[in-house]
Short mmCIF file of C-alpha atoms in Angstrom, two decimals:
data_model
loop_
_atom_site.label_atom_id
_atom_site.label_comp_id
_atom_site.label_asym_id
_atom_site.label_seq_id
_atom_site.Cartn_x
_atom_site.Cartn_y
_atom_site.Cartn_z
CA UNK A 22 63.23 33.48 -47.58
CA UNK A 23 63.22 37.25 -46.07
CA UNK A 24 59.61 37.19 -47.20
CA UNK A 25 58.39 33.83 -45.72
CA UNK A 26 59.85 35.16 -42.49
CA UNK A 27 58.45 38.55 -42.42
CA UNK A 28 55.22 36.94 -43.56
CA UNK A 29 55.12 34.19 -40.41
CA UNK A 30 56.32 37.10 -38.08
CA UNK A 31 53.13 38.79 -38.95
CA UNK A 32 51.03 36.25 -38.61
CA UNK A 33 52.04 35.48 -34.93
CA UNK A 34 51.86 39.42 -34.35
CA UNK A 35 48.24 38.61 -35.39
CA UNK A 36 47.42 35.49 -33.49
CA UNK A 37 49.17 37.17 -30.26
CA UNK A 38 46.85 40.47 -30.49
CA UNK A 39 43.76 38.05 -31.32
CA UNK A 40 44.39 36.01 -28.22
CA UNK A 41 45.01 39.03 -26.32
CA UNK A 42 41.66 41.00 -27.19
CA UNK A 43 39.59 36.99 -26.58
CA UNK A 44 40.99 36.81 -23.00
CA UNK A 45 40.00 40.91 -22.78
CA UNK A 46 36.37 40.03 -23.93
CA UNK A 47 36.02 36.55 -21.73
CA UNK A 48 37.90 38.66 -18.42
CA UNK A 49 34.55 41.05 -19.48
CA UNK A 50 31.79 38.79 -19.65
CA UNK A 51 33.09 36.92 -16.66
CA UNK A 52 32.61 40.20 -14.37
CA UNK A 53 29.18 41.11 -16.00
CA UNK A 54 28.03 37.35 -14.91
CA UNK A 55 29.58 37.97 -11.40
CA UNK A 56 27.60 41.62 -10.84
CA UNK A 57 24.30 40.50 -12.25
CA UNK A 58 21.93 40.02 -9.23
CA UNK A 59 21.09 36.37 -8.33
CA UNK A 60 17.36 36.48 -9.65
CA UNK A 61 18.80 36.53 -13.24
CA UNK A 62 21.12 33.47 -12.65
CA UNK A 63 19.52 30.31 -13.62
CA UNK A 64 19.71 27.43 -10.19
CA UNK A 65 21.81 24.84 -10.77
CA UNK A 66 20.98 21.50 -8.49
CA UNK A 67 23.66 18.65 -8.03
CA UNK A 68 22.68 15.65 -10.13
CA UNK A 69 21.23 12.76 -7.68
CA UNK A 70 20.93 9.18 -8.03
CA UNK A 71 17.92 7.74 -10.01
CA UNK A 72 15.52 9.89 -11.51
CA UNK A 73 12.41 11.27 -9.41
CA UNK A 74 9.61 12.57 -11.28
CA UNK A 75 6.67 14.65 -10.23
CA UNK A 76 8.08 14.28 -6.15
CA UNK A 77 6.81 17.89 -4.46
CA UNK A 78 8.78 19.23 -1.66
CA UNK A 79 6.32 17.67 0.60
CA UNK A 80 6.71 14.05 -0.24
CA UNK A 81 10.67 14.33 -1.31
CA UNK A 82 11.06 15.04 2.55
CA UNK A 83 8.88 12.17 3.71
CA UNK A 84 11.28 9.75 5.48
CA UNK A 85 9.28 7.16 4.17
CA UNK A 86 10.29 7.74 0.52
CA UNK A 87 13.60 7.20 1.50
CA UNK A 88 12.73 3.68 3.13
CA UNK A 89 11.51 2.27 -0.36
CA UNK A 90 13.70 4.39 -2.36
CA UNK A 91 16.75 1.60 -2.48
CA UNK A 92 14.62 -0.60 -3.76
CA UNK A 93 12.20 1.23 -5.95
CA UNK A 94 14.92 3.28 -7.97
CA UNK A 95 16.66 0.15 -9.66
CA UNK A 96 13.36 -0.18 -11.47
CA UNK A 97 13.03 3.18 -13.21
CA UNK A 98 12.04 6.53 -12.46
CA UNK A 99 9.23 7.34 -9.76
CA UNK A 100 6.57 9.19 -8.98
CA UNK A 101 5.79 10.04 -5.21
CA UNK A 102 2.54 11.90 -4.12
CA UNK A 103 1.79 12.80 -0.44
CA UNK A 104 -2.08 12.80 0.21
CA UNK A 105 -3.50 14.43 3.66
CA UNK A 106 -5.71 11.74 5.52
CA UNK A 107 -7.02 10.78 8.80
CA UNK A 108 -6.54 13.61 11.67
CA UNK A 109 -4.06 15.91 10.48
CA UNK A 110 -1.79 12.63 8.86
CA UNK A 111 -0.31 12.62 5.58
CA UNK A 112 0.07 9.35 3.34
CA UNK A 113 2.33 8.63 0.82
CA UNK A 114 1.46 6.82 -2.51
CA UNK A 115 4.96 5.88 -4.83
CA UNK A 116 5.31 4.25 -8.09
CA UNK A 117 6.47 4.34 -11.65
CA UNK A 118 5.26 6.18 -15.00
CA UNK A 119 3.78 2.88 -16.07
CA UNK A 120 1.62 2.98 -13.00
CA UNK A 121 0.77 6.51 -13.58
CA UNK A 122 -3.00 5.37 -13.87
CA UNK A 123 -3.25 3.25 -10.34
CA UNK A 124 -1.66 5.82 -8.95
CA UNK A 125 -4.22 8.09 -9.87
CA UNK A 126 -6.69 5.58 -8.14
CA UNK A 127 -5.03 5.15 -4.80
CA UNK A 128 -4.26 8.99 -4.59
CA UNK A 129 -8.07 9.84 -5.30
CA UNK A 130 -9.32 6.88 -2.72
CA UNK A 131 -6.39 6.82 -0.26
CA UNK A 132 -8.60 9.67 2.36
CA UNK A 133 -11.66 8.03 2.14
CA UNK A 134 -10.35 4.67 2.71
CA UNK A 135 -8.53 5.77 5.24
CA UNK A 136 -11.24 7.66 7.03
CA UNK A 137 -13.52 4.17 6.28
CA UNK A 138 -10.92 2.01 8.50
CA UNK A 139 -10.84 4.76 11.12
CA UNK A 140 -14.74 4.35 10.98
CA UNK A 141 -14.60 0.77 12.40
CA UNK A 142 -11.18 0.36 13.89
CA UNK A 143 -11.29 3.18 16.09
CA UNK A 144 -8.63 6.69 15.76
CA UNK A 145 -6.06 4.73 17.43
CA UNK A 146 -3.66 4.20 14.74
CA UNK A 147 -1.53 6.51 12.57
CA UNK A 148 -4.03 7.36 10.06
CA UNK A 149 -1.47 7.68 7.26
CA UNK A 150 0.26 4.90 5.06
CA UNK A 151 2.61 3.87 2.57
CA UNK A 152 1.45 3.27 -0.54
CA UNK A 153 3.59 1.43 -3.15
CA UNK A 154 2.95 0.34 -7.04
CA UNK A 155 5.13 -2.12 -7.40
CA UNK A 156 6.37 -2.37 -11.46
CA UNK A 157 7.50 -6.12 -11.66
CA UNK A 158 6.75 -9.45 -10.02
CA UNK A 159 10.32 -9.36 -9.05
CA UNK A 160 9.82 -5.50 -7.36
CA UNK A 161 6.75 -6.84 -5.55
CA UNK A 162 8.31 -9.16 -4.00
CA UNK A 163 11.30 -7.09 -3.03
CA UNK A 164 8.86 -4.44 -1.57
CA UNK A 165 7.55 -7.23 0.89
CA UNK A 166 10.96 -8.53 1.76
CA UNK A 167 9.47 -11.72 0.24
CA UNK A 168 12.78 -14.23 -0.75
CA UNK A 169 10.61 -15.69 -3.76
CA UNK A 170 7.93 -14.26 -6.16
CA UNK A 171 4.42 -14.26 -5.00
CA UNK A 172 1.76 -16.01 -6.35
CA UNK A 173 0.12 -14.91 -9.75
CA UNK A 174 -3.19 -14.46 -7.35
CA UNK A 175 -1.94 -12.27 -4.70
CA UNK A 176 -2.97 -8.29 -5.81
CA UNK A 177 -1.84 -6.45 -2.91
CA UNK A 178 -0.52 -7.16 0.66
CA UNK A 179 0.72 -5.37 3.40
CA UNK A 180 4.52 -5.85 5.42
CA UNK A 181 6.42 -4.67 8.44
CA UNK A 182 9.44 -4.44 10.31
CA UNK A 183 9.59 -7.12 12.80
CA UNK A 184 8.62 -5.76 16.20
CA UNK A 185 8.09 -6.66 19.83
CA UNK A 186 4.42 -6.70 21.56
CA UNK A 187 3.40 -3.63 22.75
CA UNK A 188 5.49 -1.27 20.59
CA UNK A 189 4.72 0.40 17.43
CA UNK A 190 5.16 -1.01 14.00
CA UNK A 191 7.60 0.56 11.98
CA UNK A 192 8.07 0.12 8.42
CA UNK A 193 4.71 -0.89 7.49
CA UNK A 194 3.28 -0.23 3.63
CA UNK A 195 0.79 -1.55 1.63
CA UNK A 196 2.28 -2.67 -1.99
CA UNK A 197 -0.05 -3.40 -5.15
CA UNK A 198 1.30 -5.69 -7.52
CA UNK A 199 2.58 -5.04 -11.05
CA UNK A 200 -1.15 -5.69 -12.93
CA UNK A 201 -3.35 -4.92 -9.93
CA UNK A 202 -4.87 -2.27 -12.39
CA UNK A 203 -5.49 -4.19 -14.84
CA UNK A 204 -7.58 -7.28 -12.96
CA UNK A 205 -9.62 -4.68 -10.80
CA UNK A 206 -11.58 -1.48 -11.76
CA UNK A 207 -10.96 1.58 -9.89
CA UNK A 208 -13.77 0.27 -6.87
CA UNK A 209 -12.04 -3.04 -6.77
CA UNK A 210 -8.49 -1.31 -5.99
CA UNK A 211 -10.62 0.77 -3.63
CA UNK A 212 -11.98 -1.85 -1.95
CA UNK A 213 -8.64 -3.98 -1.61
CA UNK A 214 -6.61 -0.19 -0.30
CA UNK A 215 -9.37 -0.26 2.50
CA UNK A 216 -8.27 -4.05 3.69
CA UNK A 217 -5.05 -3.55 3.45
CA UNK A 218 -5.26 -0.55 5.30
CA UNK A 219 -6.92 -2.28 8.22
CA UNK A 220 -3.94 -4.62 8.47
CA UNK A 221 -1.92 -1.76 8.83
CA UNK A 222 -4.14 0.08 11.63
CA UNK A 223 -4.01 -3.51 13.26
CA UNK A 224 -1.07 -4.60 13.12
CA UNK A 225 -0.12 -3.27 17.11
CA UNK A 226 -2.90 -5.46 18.26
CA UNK A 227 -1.78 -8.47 16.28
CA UNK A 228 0.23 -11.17 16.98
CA UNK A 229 1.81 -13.36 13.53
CA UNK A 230 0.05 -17.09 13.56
CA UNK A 231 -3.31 -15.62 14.97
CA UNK A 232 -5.94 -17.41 12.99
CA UNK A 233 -6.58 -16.06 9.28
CA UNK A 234 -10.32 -16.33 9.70
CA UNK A 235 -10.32 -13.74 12.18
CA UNK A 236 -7.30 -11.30 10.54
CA UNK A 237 -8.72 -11.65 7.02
CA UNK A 238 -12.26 -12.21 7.86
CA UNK A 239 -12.02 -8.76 9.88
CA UNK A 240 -10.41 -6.57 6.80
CA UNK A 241 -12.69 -8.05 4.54
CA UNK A 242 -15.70 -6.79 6.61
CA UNK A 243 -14.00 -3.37 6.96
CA UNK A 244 -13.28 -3.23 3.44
CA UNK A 245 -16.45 -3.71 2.14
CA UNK A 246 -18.66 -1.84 5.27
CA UNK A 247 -21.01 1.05 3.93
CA UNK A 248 -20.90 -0.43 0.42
CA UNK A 249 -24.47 -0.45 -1.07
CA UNK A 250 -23.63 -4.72 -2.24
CA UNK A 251 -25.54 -7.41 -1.53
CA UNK A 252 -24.67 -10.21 -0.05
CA UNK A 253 -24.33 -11.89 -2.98
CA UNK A 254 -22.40 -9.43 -4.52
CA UNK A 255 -19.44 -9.63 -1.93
CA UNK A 256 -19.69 -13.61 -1.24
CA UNK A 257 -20.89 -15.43 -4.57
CA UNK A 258 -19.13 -18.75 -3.77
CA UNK A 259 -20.38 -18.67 -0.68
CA UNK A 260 -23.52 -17.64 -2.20
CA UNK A 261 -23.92 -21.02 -4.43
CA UNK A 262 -22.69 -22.96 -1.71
CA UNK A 263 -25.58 -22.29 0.35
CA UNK A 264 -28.03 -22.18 -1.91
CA UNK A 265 -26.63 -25.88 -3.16
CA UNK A 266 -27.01 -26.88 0.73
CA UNK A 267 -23.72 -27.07 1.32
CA UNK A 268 -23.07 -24.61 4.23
CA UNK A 269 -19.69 -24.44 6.03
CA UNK A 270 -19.23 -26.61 8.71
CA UNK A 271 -16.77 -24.89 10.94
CA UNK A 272 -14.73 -22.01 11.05
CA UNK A 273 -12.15 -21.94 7.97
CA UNK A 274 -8.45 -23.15 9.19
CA UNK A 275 -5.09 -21.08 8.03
CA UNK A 276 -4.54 -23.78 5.52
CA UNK A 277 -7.76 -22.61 3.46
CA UNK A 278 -6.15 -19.25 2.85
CA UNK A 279 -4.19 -20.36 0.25
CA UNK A 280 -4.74 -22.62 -2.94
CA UNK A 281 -7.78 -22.73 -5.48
CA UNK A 282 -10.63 -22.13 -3.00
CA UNK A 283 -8.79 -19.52 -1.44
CA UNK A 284 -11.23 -17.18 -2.90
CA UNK A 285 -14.30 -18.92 -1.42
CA UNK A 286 -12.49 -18.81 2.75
CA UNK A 287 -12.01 -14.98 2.16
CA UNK A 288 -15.77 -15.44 1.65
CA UNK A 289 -16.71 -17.26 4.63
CA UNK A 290 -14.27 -15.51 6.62
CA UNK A 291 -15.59 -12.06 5.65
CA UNK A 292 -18.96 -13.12 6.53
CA UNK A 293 -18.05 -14.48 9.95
CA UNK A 294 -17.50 -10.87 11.13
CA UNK A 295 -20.45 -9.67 9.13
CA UNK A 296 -22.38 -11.99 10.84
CA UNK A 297 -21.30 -10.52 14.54
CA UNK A 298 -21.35 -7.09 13.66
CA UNK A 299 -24.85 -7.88 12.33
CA UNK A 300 -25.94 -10.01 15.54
CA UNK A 301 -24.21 -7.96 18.00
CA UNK A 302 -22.50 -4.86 17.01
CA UNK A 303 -20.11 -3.27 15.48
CA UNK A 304 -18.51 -2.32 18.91
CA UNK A 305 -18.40 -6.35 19.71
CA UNK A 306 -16.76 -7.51 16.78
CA UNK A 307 -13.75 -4.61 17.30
CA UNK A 308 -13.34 -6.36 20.93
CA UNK A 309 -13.27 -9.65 19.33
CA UNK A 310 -10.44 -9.22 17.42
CA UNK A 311 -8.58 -7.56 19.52
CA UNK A 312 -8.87 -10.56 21.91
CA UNK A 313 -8.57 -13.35 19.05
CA UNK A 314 -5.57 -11.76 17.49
CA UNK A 315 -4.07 -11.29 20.46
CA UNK A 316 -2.15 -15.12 19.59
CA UNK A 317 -2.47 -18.47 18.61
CA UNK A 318 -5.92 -20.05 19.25
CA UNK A 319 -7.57 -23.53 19.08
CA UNK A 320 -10.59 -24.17 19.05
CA UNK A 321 -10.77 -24.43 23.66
CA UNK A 322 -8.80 -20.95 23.53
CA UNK A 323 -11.17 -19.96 20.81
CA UNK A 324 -14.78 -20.92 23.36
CA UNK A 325 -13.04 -19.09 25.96
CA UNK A 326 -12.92 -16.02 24.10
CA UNK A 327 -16.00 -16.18 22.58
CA UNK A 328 -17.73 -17.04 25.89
CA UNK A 329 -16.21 -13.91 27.26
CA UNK A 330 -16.85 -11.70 24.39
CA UNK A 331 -19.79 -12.49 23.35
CA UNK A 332 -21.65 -14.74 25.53
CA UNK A 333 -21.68 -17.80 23.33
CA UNK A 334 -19.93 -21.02 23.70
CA UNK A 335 -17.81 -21.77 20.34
CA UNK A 336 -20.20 -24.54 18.99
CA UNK A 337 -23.33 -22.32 19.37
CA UNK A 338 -21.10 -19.84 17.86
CA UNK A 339 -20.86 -21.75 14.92
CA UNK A 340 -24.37 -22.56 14.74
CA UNK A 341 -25.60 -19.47 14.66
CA UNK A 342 -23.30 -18.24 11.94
CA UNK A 343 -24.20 -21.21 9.35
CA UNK A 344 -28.34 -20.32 10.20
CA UNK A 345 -27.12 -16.89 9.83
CA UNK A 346 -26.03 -18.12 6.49
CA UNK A 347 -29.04 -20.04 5.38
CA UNK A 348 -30.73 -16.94 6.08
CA UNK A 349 -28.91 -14.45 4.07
CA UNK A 350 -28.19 -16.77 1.31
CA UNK A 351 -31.88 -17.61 0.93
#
């Protein structure tokens, strides 16, 4: 028994000395980590919410990132790029890893699109935009505050905060949908960024329930203006039609916009505008919309303007576009 006690008094002898040289050596390295300068110290960054890959300083700091970031994040992990465009603007393009590739595409096209909008609109709008890939039907949606999903058809639109005429849009960005890249090639996604783009520079001089043939018709022409295409190439339905002898009879209504032929009014509304750039200018056609979007029209509201604008009654109007038609068709 005298043993067993001198034997577990020696053992705690032991375990008190080995816990007394540990906290020696710990109280040492402790000091050494608090003199070594900071340069040697690896930074440590507080943990944030969501995972942000490949986000520069640049584009983290964009207040716009942190307008889509809410509803972005809940899908996965993004990717934000800020591209310089227009006069001294900077543009944001924001996505996810699986949209690494359409990113690519809008972040190579995004300054000359921009610059091709500025071209024909004028340098009277931000020259910068929002760019968004959206992941999921349900994301693209969400991104244009839509309270359903979109239709299988619709590859990219633009959205807004709701604002009063006269004042400047806020919260405006231009979202692709989830397989945008994989119906278009990199010109077709270049092609659609430039339309979308003019919605955006528009949108101050555009009042909602304006008449689609105009709106669409106008960032059709601007999307496709200085592209080496024929006409052909850009309008095929309409194309077939004509050459079938079936050329439009009026002006395309709102209610063509959407459905099966929807394709084929983008057509005729695109060449509308083509057709008064073509006949009048450029110049003419920028002055048109500005006084066409300006609100509702009918077809009396719609003379007046055109009388103004461009010297033609409405029904001449109309007749000169569908020879116009006949002729480039031919």
């Amino acid at each position: 028994m005298r043993r067993l006690r001198a034997w577990c008094s020696a053992r705690r002898r032991f375990e008190f000395c080995l816990t007394v040289a540990m906290v020696v050596a710990l109280t040492g390295v402790c000091v050494a980590l608090i003199m070594l300068p900071n340069t040697v110290l690896p930074k440590l960054r507080a943990a944030e919410p969501g995972a942000t890959e490949a986000v520069g300083q640049a584009a983290a700091a964009d207040p716009r990132l942190a307008e889509v970031r809410r509803i972005v994040e809940p899908f996965g992990s993004i990717i934000a790029r800020q591209v310089p465009t227009g006069d001294g603007g900077r543009s944001l393009v924001v996505g996810h890893p699986d949209q690494r590739i359409e990113i690519d595409v809008l972040e190579r096209e995004l300054a000359e699109a921009t610059a091709a909008v500025t071209d024909v609109w004028g340098p009277g709008w931000a020259q910068s935009a929002l760019v968004v890939v959206a992941s999921s039907p349900s994301e693209f949606a969400a991104l244009l505050r839509s309270p359903g999903l979109l239709p299988a058809e619709v590859a990219a639109a633009s959205v807004a905060d709701p604002f009063t005429a006269g004042s400047r849009p806020t919260g405006q960005r231009v979202v692709f949908g989830a397989d945008t890249g994989r119906r278009l090639d990199p010109e077709g996604m270049a092609t659609l960024l430039r339309h979308e783009l003019t919605h955006i520079a528009a949108r101050a001089d555009t009042v909602d329930g304006a008449p689609l043939w105009m709106l669409e018709g106008f960032a059709d022409y601007t999307a496709h203006h200085g592209e080496d295409q024929r006409f052909s190439d850009i309008a095929p339905t309409l194309t077939a039609h004509a050459h079938a002898g079936r050329i439009p009879e009026d002006l395309p209504p709102d209610t063509d916009f959407s459905g099966p032929d929807a394709a084929f009014t983008y057509e005729k509304a695109w060449s509308i505008c083509a057709f008064v750039a073509e006949k009048y200018d450029r110049a003419r056609l920028v002055q048109l919309y500005h006084r066409i979007a300006a609100g509702k029209q009918d077809p009396t509201t719609e003379d007046g303007i055109l009388r103004e604008v461009l010297g033609t009654p409405r029904a001449d109007f109309v007749d000169d576009w569908r020879e116009w038609l006949r002729t480039r068709s031919a």
